[in-house]
Structure formats: C-alpha cells, structure tokens
Tab-separated table of C-alpha atoms in Angstrom:
chain	number	residue	atom	x	y	z
A	1300	MET	CA	-92.857	-54.016	-96.896
A	1301	ALA	CA	-94.226	-56.910	-98.921
A	1302	GLY	CA	-91.091	-58.942	-98.271
A	1303	LEU	CA	-90.982	-58.497	-94.490
A	1304	SER	CA	-92.084	-61.141	-91.992
A	1305	ARG	CA	-94.047	-60.241	-88.878
A	1306	GLU	CA	-90.836	-60.481	-86.855
A	1307	GLU	CA	-89.035	-58.140	-89.251
A	1308	ARG	CA	-91.873	-55.614	-89.217
A	1309	ALA	CA	-91.955	-55.662	-85.408
A	1310	GLY	CA	-88.197	-55.202	-85.166
A	1311	GLN	CA	-88.321	-52.110	-87.342
A	1312	LEU	CA	-90.409	-50.441	-84.633
A	1313	LEU	CA	-87.620	-50.464	-82.036
A	1314	MET	CA	-84.777	-48.016	-81.458
A	1315	ILE	CA	-82.406	-49.413	-78.840
A	1316	GLY	CA	-79.769	-47.554	-76.843
A	1317	THR	CA	-76.122	-48.528	-76.710
A	1318	PRO	CA	-73.102	-46.807	-75.094
A	1319	VAL	CA	-71.641	-44.304	-77.546
A	1320	ASP	CA	-68.077	-45.340	-76.719
A	1321	ALA	CA	-68.730	-49.087	-77.005
A	1322	PRO	CA	-71.688	-49.551	-79.370
A	1323	ARG	CA	-70.702	-52.591	-81.432
A	1324	PRO	CA	-72.126	-55.352	-79.170
A	1325	LEU	CA	-75.612	-54.160	-80.192
A	1326	ALA	CA	-74.884	-55.343	-83.757
A	1327	ARG	CA	-75.950	-58.869	-82.740
A	1328	ASP	CA	-79.412	-57.657	-81.707
A	1329	ILE	CA	-79.747	-55.486	-84.800
A	1330	ASP	CA	-79.280	-58.608	-86.881
A	1331	ALA	CA	-81.221	-61.086	-84.746
A	1332	LEU	CA	-84.176	-58.825	-83.888
A	1333	HIS	CA	-84.213	-56.742	-87.115
A	1334	LEU	CA	-83.978	-53.522	-85.096
A	1335	GLY	CA	-85.048	-50.349	-86.854
A	1336	GLY	CA	-82.760	-47.953	-85.049
A	1337	VAL	CA	-79.907	-47.349	-82.649
A	1338	PHE	CA	-79.567	-44.587	-80.072
A	1339	LEU	CA	-76.018	-43.641	-79.053
A	1340	ALA	CA	-76.286	-43.007	-75.324
A	1341	GLY	CA	-73.930	-41.087	-73.064
A	1342	ARG	CA	-71.149	-38.631	-73.916
A	1343	SER	CA	-68.025	-39.041	-76.036
A	1344	THR	CA	-64.944	-37.080	-77.025
A	1345	ARG	CA	-63.638	-39.724	-79.419
A	1346	PRO	CA	-62.441	-38.608	-82.846
A	1347	ALA	CA	-64.763	-38.653	-85.836
A	1348	SER	CA	-62.813	-41.471	-87.514
A	1349	ALA	CA	-63.401	-43.889	-84.615
A	1350	LEU	CA	-67.077	-42.969	-84.355
A	1351	ARG	CA	-67.523	-43.326	-88.122
A	1352	ALA	CA	-66.190	-46.888	-88.056
A	1353	ASP	CA	-68.503	-47.920	-85.212
A	1354	ILE	CA	-71.544	-46.294	-86.805
A	1355	ALA	CA	-70.836	-47.988	-90.143
A	1356	ALA	CA	-70.679	-51.354	-88.377
A	1357	LEU	CA	-74.066	-50.746	-86.738
A	1358	THR	CA	-75.689	-49.424	-89.915
A	1359	ARG	CA	-74.786	-52.516	-91.925
A	1360	ALA	CA	-75.427	-55.076	-89.161
A	1361	GLY	CA	-78.953	-55.974	-90.328
A	1362	ASP	CA	-80.565	-56.776	-93.651
A	1363	ILE	CA	-82.260	-53.367	-93.513
A	1364	PRO	CA	-79.830	-50.591	-92.461
A	1365	ALA	CA	-80.586	-49.101	-89.048
A	1366	LEU	CA	-81.221	-45.450	-88.312
A	1367	VAL	CA	-78.439	-44.203	-86.018
A	1368	SER	CA	-79.443	-41.386	-83.676
A	1369	LEU	CA	-78.184	-39.305	-80.768
A	1370	ASP	CA	-78.949	-36.165	-78.754
A	1371	GLN	CA	-76.910	-33.350	-80.288
A	1372	GLU	CA	-78.957	-30.374	-79.098
A	1373	GLY	CA	-76.197	-28.185	-77.692
A	1374	GLY	CA	-75.511	-26.754	-74.258
A	1375	SER	CA	-75.919	-29.419	-71.559
A	1376	VAL	CA	-77.273	-31.981	-74.018
A	1377	GLN	CA	-74.544	-32.798	-76.522
A	1378	THR	CA	-73.546	-36.434	-77.038
A	1379	LEU	CA	-70.424	-35.736	-79.118
A	1380	LYS	CA	-67.800	-33.215	-78.060
A	1381	GLY	CA	-64.085	-32.692	-78.577
A	1382	PRO	CA	-61.926	-31.387	-81.432
A	1383	ASP	CA	-64.158	-32.842	-84.161
A	1384	PHE	CA	-67.397	-31.715	-82.484
A	1385	PRO	CA	-67.066	-28.210	-81.015
A	1386	LEU	CA	-69.296	-27.149	-78.153
A	1387	LEU	CA	-72.673	-25.881	-79.293
A	1388	PRO	CA	-74.546	-23.059	-77.554
A	1389	SER	CA	-77.690	-24.002	-75.652
A	1390	ALA	CA	-80.996	-23.560	-77.448
A	1391	GLN	CA	-81.801	-20.730	-75.057
A	1392	ARG	CA	-78.713	-18.865	-76.207
A	1393	LEU	CA	-79.303	-19.708	-79.869
A	1394	GLY	CA	-82.831	-18.356	-79.487
A	1395	THR	CA	-81.373	-14.885	-78.946
A	1396	LYS	CA	-79.387	-15.011	-82.207
A	1397	SER	CA	-80.493	-13.998	-85.685
A	1398	GLN	CA	-82.038	-16.599	-87.968
A	1399	THR	CA	-78.888	-16.431	-90.088
A	1400	GLU	CA	-76.652	-17.264	-87.127
A	1401	LEU	CA	-79.008	-20.006	-85.966
A	1402	ARG	CA	-79.121	-21.554	-89.424
A	1403	GLY	CA	-75.332	-21.484	-89.743
A	1404	THR	CA	-74.731	-23.130	-86.370
A	1405	VAL	CA	-77.191	-25.939	-87.052
A	1406	ARG	CA	-75.888	-26.534	-90.569
A	1407	GLU	CA	-72.309	-26.871	-89.392
A	1408	SER	CA	-73.248	-29.270	-86.601
A	1409	ALA	CA	-75.384	-31.391	-88.959
A	1410	ARG	CA	-72.597	-31.490	-91.524
A	1411	ARG	CA	-70.259	-33.006	-88.932
A	1412	LEU	CA	-72.873	-35.571	-87.883
A	1413	ASP	CA	-73.661	-36.559	-91.457
A	1414	ALA	CA	-69.951	-37.091	-92.131
A	1415	ILE	CA	-69.801	-39.906	-89.540
A	1416	GLY	CA	-73.053	-41.580	-90.578
A	1417	ILE	CA	-75.610	-40.147	-88.143
A	1418	THR	CA	-79.012	-40.164	-89.854
A	1419	LEU	CA	-81.304	-38.896	-87.077
A	1420	ASN	CA	-80.768	-36.212	-84.436
A	1421	LEU	CA	-83.247	-36.274	-81.549
A	1422	ALA	CA	-83.639	-32.503	-81.816
A	1423	PRO	CA	-84.794	-29.746	-81.917
A	1424	VAL	CA	-86.595	-29.116	-78.634
A	1425	ALA	CA	-89.902	-27.488	-79.572
A	1426	ASP	CA	-91.026	-26.999	-75.974
A	1427	THR	CA	-91.749	-23.467	-74.787
A	1428	VAL	CA	-90.886	-22.586	-71.166
A	1429	PRO	CA	-92.785	-19.587	-69.733
A	1430	ASP	CA	-90.687	-16.801	-68.225
A	1431	ASP	CA	-92.362	-17.237	-64.844
A	1432	VAL	CA	-91.373	-20.925	-64.800
A	1433	GLY	CA	-87.832	-20.871	-66.189
A	1434	ALA	CA	-85.400	-23.114	-64.315
A	1435	ALA	CA	-88.269	-24.461	-62.180
A	1436	ASN	CA	-89.088	-26.617	-65.214
A	1437	PRO	CA	-86.740	-29.588	-64.554
A	1438	PRO	CA	-86.584	-31.311	-67.959
A	1439	ILE	CA	-86.182	-28.240	-70.183
A	1440	GLY	CA	-85.816	-24.878	-68.432
A	1441	ALA	CA	-83.290	-26.076	-65.858
A	1442	PHE	CA	-80.922	-27.014	-68.690
A	1443	ARG	CA	-81.758	-24.062	-71.004
A	1444	ARG	CA	-82.951	-26.443	-73.717
A	1445	GLN	CA	-85.770	-24.151	-74.900
A	1446	TYR	CA	-85.433	-21.599	-77.700
A	1447	GLY	CA	-87.535	-19.141	-75.749
A	1448	SER	CA	-90.641	-18.305	-73.746
A	1449	ASP	CA	-92.820	-17.038	-76.613
A	1450	PRO	CA	-94.256	-19.915	-78.667
A	1451	ALA	CA	-94.458	-17.745	-81.791
A	1452	LYS	CA	-90.744	-16.943	-81.549
A	1453	VAL	CA	-89.881	-20.560	-80.775
A	1454	ALA	CA	-91.919	-21.564	-83.840
A	1455	GLU	CA	-89.842	-19.222	-85.995
A	1456	ASP	CA	-86.627	-20.812	-84.710
A	1457	ILE	CA	-87.911	-24.354	-85.216
A	1458	ALA	CA	-88.858	-23.487	-88.797
A	1459	THR	CA	-85.222	-22.479	-89.324
A	1460	VAL	CA	-83.599	-25.407	-87.523
A	1461	VAL	CA	-85.473	-28.217	-89.296
A	1462	PRO	CA	-84.387	-27.490	-92.882
A	1463	ALA	CA	-80.931	-26.357	-91.745
A	1464	SER	CA	-80.296	-29.850	-90.361
A	1465	GLN	CA	-82.195	-31.928	-92.888
A	1466	ASP	CA	-80.635	-30.204	-95.894
A	1467	GLN	CA	-77.269	-31.439	-94.564
A	1468	GLY	CA	-78.485	-35.031	-94.386
A	1469	VAL	CA	-79.440	-35.317	-90.711
A	1470	LEU	CA	-83.182	-35.780	-90.150
A	1471	THR	CA	-84.861	-34.035	-87.223
A	1472	VAL	CA	-87.153	-35.100	-84.380
A	1473	LEU	CA	-89.399	-32.413	-82.865
A	1474	LYS	CA	-89.703	-32.988	-79.122
A	1475	HIS	CA	-91.440	-33.443	-76.697
A	1476	PHE	CA	-95.007	-33.407	-78.074
A	1477	PRO	CA	-97.378	-31.955	-76.965
A	1478	GLY	CA	-94.915	-30.041	-74.767
A	1479	LEU	CA	-92.880	-30.288	-71.556
A	1480	GLY	CA	-92.276	-26.585	-70.998
A	1481	ARG	CA	-94.788	-26.080	-68.171
A	1482	VAL	CA	-94.264	-29.228	-66.101
A	1483	ARG	CA	-92.647	-29.130	-62.666
A	1484	ALA	CA	-91.123	-32.627	-62.661
A	1485	ASN	CA	-88.980	-34.740	-64.985
A	1486	THR	CA	-90.415	-37.857	-66.656
A	1487	ASP	CA	-87.014	-39.552	-66.310
A	1488	VAL	CA	-87.243	-39.647	-62.532
A	1489	SER	CA	-90.925	-39.081	-61.717
A	1490	LYS	CA	-93.915	-41.330	-62.361
A	1491	ASP	CA	-96.521	-38.572	-62.486
A	1492	VAL	CA	-95.554	-35.530	-64.546
A	1493	VAL	CA	-98.572	-33.399	-65.447
A	1494	ASP	CA	-99.350	-30.421	-67.682
A	1495	ALA	CA	-102.868	-29.477	-66.622
A	1496	GLN	CA	-103.170	-26.632	-69.153
A	1497	ALA	CA	-102.416	-28.213	-72.533
A	1498	ASP	CA	-105.399	-28.724	-74.814
A	1499	ALA	CA	-106.010	-29.015	-78.543
A	1500	ALA	CA	-105.939	-25.225	-78.976
A	1501	ASP	CA	-102.807	-24.692	-76.850
A	1502	PRO	CA	-100.627	-21.883	-78.299
A	1503	TYR	CA	-97.603	-23.933	-77.136
A	1504	LEU	CA	-98.327	-26.312	-80.022
A	1505	GLN	CA	-97.205	-23.603	-82.485
A	1506	PRO	CA	-93.534	-24.697	-82.603
A	1507	PHE	CA	-94.561	-28.275	-83.371
A	1508	VAL	CA	-96.878	-27.080	-86.129
A	1509	ALA	CA	-94.048	-24.968	-87.563
A	1510	GLY	CA	-91.684	-27.947	-87.512
A	1511	ILE	CA	-94.245	-30.172	-89.185
A	1512	LYS	CA	-94.814	-27.583	-91.913
A	1513	ALA	CA	-91.036	-27.314	-92.352
A	1514	GLY	CA	-90.945	-31.041	-93.123
A	1515	SER	CA	-89.473	-32.613	-89.973
A	1516	ALA	CA	-89.072	-36.341	-90.517
A	1517	ALA	CA	-90.197	-37.206	-87.004
A	1518	VAL	CA	-91.931	-36.059	-83.822
A	1519	MET	CA	-91.152	-37.403	-80.342
A	1520	ILE	CA	-93.984	-38.001	-77.867
A	1521	SER	CA	-93.460	-37.124	-74.215
A	1522	SER	CA	-94.288	-39.387	-71.276
A	1523	ALA	CA	-96.088	-36.711	-69.266
A	1524	ARG	CA	-99.832	-36.595	-68.607
A	1525	TYR	CA	-102.166	-34.078	-70.248
A	1526	PRO	CA	-105.577	-34.535	-68.587
A	1527	LYS	CA	-107.377	-32.075	-70.895
A	1528	LEU	CA	-106.325	-34.269	-73.816
A	1529	ASP	CA	-106.494	-37.716	-72.196
A	1530	ARG	CA	-107.474	-38.381	-68.587
A	1531	SER	CA	-106.311	-42.000	-68.614
A	1532	ASN	CA	-102.878	-42.276	-70.220
A	1533	ILE	CA	-99.475	-40.665	-70.466
A	1534	ALA	CA	-98.948	-39.137	-73.908
A	1535	ALA	CA	-96.781	-42.007	-75.179
A	1536	TYR	CA	-99.637	-44.446	-74.535
A	1537	SER	CA	-102.449	-42.094	-75.613
A	1538	LYS	CA	-104.367	-42.636	-78.836
A	1539	PRO	CA	-106.220	-39.290	-78.425
A	1540	ILE	CA	-102.847	-37.485	-78.327
A	1541	VAL	CA	-100.773	-39.462	-80.846
A	1542	THR	CA	-103.479	-40.329	-83.367
A	1543	GLY	CA	-106.209	-37.814	-82.592
A	1544	LEU	CA	-104.166	-34.660	-82.046
A	1545	LEU	CA	-100.861	-35.199	-83.848
A	1546	ARG	CA	-101.975	-37.302	-86.791
A	1547	GLU	CA	-105.557	-36.217	-87.438
A	1548	ARG	CA	-105.825	-32.650	-86.130
A	1549	LEU	CA	-102.290	-31.444	-86.996
A	1550	GLY	CA	-101.928	-33.660	-90.058
A	1551	PHE	CA	-98.491	-35.099	-89.298
A	1552	GLN	CA	-97.683	-37.910	-91.729
A	1553	GLY	CA	-94.087	-38.659	-90.698
A	1554	MET	CA	-92.543	-40.979	-88.119
A	1555	VAL	CA	-93.687	-40.816	-84.497
A	1556	VAL	CA	-90.964	-41.647	-81.955
A	1557	SER	CA	-91.383	-42.243	-78.233
A	1558	ASP	CA	-89.357	-40.632	-75.513
A	1559	ASP	CA	-87.392	-43.215	-73.520
A	1560	LEU	CA	-89.649	-46.122	-72.553
A	1561	GLY	CA	-86.911	-48.008	-70.731
A	1562	ALA	CA	-85.225	-46.274	-67.827
A	1563	ALA	CA	-87.714	-43.385	-67.552
A	1564	ASP	CA	-89.905	-43.723	-64.481
A	1565	ALA	CA	-92.969	-42.225	-66.196
A	1566	ALA	CA	-93.081	-45.077	-68.730
A	1567	ALA	CA	-92.699	-47.803	-66.110
A	1568	ILE	CA	-96.410	-47.970	-65.324
A	1569	VAL	CA	-96.589	-51.177	-67.382
A	1570	PRO	CA	-94.132	-54.108	-67.760
A	1571	VAL	CA	-91.268	-53.671	-70.234
A	1572	GLY	CA	-92.745	-56.110	-72.743
A	1573	GLU	CA	-95.972	-54.100	-72.970
A	1574	ARG	CA	-94.492	-50.609	-73.372
A	1575	ALA	CA	-93.756	-50.709	-77.106
A	1576	VAL	CA	-97.131	-52.396	-77.662
A	1577	LYS	CA	-99.004	-49.592	-75.915
A	1578	PHE	CA	-97.036	-46.932	-77.796
A	1579	VAL	CA	-97.641	-48.528	-81.195
A	1580	ALA	CA	-101.317	-49.131	-80.394
A	1581	ALA	CA	-101.663	-45.410	-79.625
A	1582	GLY	CA	-100.329	-44.578	-83.097
A	1583	GLY	CA	-96.573	-44.503	-82.519
A	1584	ASP	CA	-94.024	-45.913	-84.952
A	1585	LEU	CA	-90.575	-46.164	-83.332
A	1586	ALA	CA	-90.328	-47.068	-79.643
A	1587	LEU	CA	-87.129	-45.852	-77.996
A	1588	THR	CA	-85.449	-47.382	-74.965
A	1589	ILE	CA	-81.978	-46.442	-73.813
A	1590	ARG	CA	-81.493	-49.901	-72.251
A	1591	PRO	CA	-80.097	-52.641	-74.549
A	1592	GLN	CA	-81.683	-55.357	-72.383
A	1593	ASP	CA	-85.170	-54.118	-73.334
A	1594	ALA	CA	-84.797	-55.081	-77.005
A	1595	GLU	CA	-85.794	-58.724	-76.672
A	1596	PRO	CA	-88.872	-58.342	-74.407
A	1597	MET	CA	-90.158	-55.398	-76.436
A	1598	ALA	CA	-89.747	-57.292	-79.712
A	1599	ALA	CA	-91.437	-60.346	-78.227
A	1600	GLY	CA	-94.343	-58.233	-76.996
A	1601	LEU	CA	-94.926	-56.676	-80.399
A	1602	ILE	CA	-94.755	-60.030	-82.191
A	1603	ALA	CA	-97.117	-61.722	-79.741
A	1604	GLU	CA	-99.720	-58.949	-79.891
A	1605	ALA	CA	-99.543	-58.825	-83.706
A	1606	GLY	CA	-100.155	-62.578	-83.779
A	1607	ARG	CA	-103.137	-62.250	-81.462
A	1608	SER	CA	-104.819	-59.191	-82.992
A	1609	PRO	CA	-105.288	-58.607	-86.741
A	1610	GLU	CA	-106.001	-54.947	-85.973
A	1611	PHE	CA	-102.688	-54.553	-84.156
A	1612	ASP	CA	-100.868	-56.480	-86.880
A	1613	ALA	CA	-102.175	-53.905	-89.391
A	1614	ARG	CA	-100.951	-51.118	-87.100
A	1615	VAL	CA	-97.504	-52.751	-86.982
A	1616	THR	CA	-97.444	-52.764	-90.779
A	1617	ASP	CA	-98.469	-49.101	-90.900
A	1618	ALA	CA	-95.803	-48.168	-88.335
A	1619	ALA	CA	-93.109	-50.119	-90.157
A	1620	ARG	CA	-94.034	-48.284	-93.348
A	1621	HIS	CA	-93.471	-44.958	-91.594
A	1622	VAL	CA	-90.047	-46.131	-90.385
A	1623	LEU	CA	-89.038	-47.428	-93.815
A	1624	THR	CA	-90.188	-44.202	-95.455
A	1625	VAL	CA	-87.840	-42.246	-93.187
A	1626	LYS	CA	-85.031	-44.693	-93.957
A	1627	ASP	CA	-85.643	-44.165	-97.657
A	1628	ARG	CA	-85.538	-40.414	-97.105
A	1629	ALA	CA	-82.232	-40.856	-95.275
A	1630	GLY	CA	-80.795	-42.761	-98.242
A	1631	LEU	CA	-80.509	-46.042	-96.348
A	1632	LEU	CA	-82.690	-48.227	-98.592
A	1633	HIS	CA	-81.284	-49.634	-101.814
A	1634	CYS	CA	-83.982	-51.853	-103.251
C-alpha cells in the first residue's frame, strides 16, 4: 500500500469485464489503469489449455497481478462448459443433495478452475427464494439459482460450499447481499427493483452470515432497493447497507464487490463515471462492470474524487487494502 500512487490505488478498485473467448485486449487497460480485477463475461467451450494461456496473460499484465473471476455457479449460469468443464447441476438441485455430495461437486469444479488460473468465483448464491414465489422471482428463482426456500437450510449449504471452493484455491463471493430472493423484477433490466420486507433482523440474512463465518473472501452487493434499510439508495450505493449492516452489524471484514454497475439498468441512475465513486463511498471495495469501455471513466471518477476529498481518498486506501488482502490470500502478491 505504501508504494502505491493515488492512480494505482483507484485502479485496484475496479473489476472490468472482457469476453471470455477474446479477453487479451483488456491487458492494455490492466496495465495502463492498474485494474484490480477481470471478469470473464459470456460462455465458452474452449479447452482448458487455451483458457489457461489467456488468463495467465491477463494476470501478469499489470505490476500487481489481477484477480480473474467468472460466474461458475452451475445450471443456467456456468461460464465454462465443454469436455474440460462438465455441466454442473443448478443450485436448486444441489440443495436437495447431501452435504457430502454438495462438497464433492464444488471441490471438483473449483479444482478445474484453479488449474487454469481463476482466483475468484462470483458464487455461491446466498439468496433464499420462498416457495410461494419460486419462478416468479426473475433473477434467481426463474433460473433455479437458489439452494432452497428455507434460509436455515440454505445457510447450511453455503457453509459447505465456501470452504469446499476456497480450500481448492478459488475464493468465493456471497451474493446478492442483502438478498434478491423475494423481488419480482431483475436489476439487469429494471431500474426499480424492490424488496419491501428486508430489514436488519431478516431471517434471509442467515445464509450470508453462515458464509461470512465460513470465511468467504468476498460479498457481492445487489442493486435492488431495500426501503426498510435505506429509503434513498439502491444497496450498491447505500452506506447504511454496506457499512452499517454488512460491515458493522454482521462484522464482515473481507472484500465487498458490487453487482454489475455497467450494463445493469438498476445502476444507471447516475452517470458511469460516478457509479464506482458512489459504491466506494458507501463502503464498497471492488466495483464490477461487465463493459470494458467503463474502465476509463470509472477510474477517472475515483481519482478525481480522491483528489477533491481527503475523506474519500482515505476510503480509497481502505478499499485498496481490502482488495490487496484478498490478492495476498489468493497467492498473487510476491513482495
């Protein structure tokens, strides 16, 4: 940390998307903007050897190695498929299996990801979808991404999944805090997604608490609204939710990641250059956008605000420390 410029600290707070089958052009931005992470977007059936070469090129593109992430949940949400990456059951199906079977499936998947250089999987989904909502929940239930409808049972599964993945070298991201299981719209395509029930004593927080206790490296913040927790902001821009609830009340000390702040309609309530600033100001650490073109305006916004506000500059330093701590945990730092 002591050796990083303001520009380098700001860059560490960005995770930028790039097409999984053609990721290498992002290497220029990783180097120029000091990007903290890469998100492999889309779907691929390429062999592990080809993916490994691309990921290695991205990891070593900057002075500080980048975290390389993807969505390898299973079911409908599985970035890598094909002979080297067998189809994974959906979380809903895995939630009906024994803890032994669940652990084995996750371990094997993480082993394959670790072998090609993936350091961060944007999983598991810790959202609980009520039985009476089911597929009427567009972001989670419609795709069977939930482990179940009972938060206590989901919590048990999350407590199994986190160490199963992380012990194989792939760090986990609990998502989508404080929960998307009850909403009736998708933040990707709707500007106003609301959970009117969630509060600080919500039983649907149990899976997130279980994942935090199990040592998950990161938690992802949703872009829905939770009026009982914050009447004014979506969760990704909410200090009461990110700092007050997640950090202070639940005691999470790891890395806080945003849901997509680029293409998602729910995040587009402010200009692109202000989105990472609002997320970091709320207490977030790593702002994710799936759009490569967002890297430069987001970096510029962070740098400008840090130059204007000593308080925000201190927050940038704190956030960068969280990112670097996760990189150290992933074995990426060699001081």
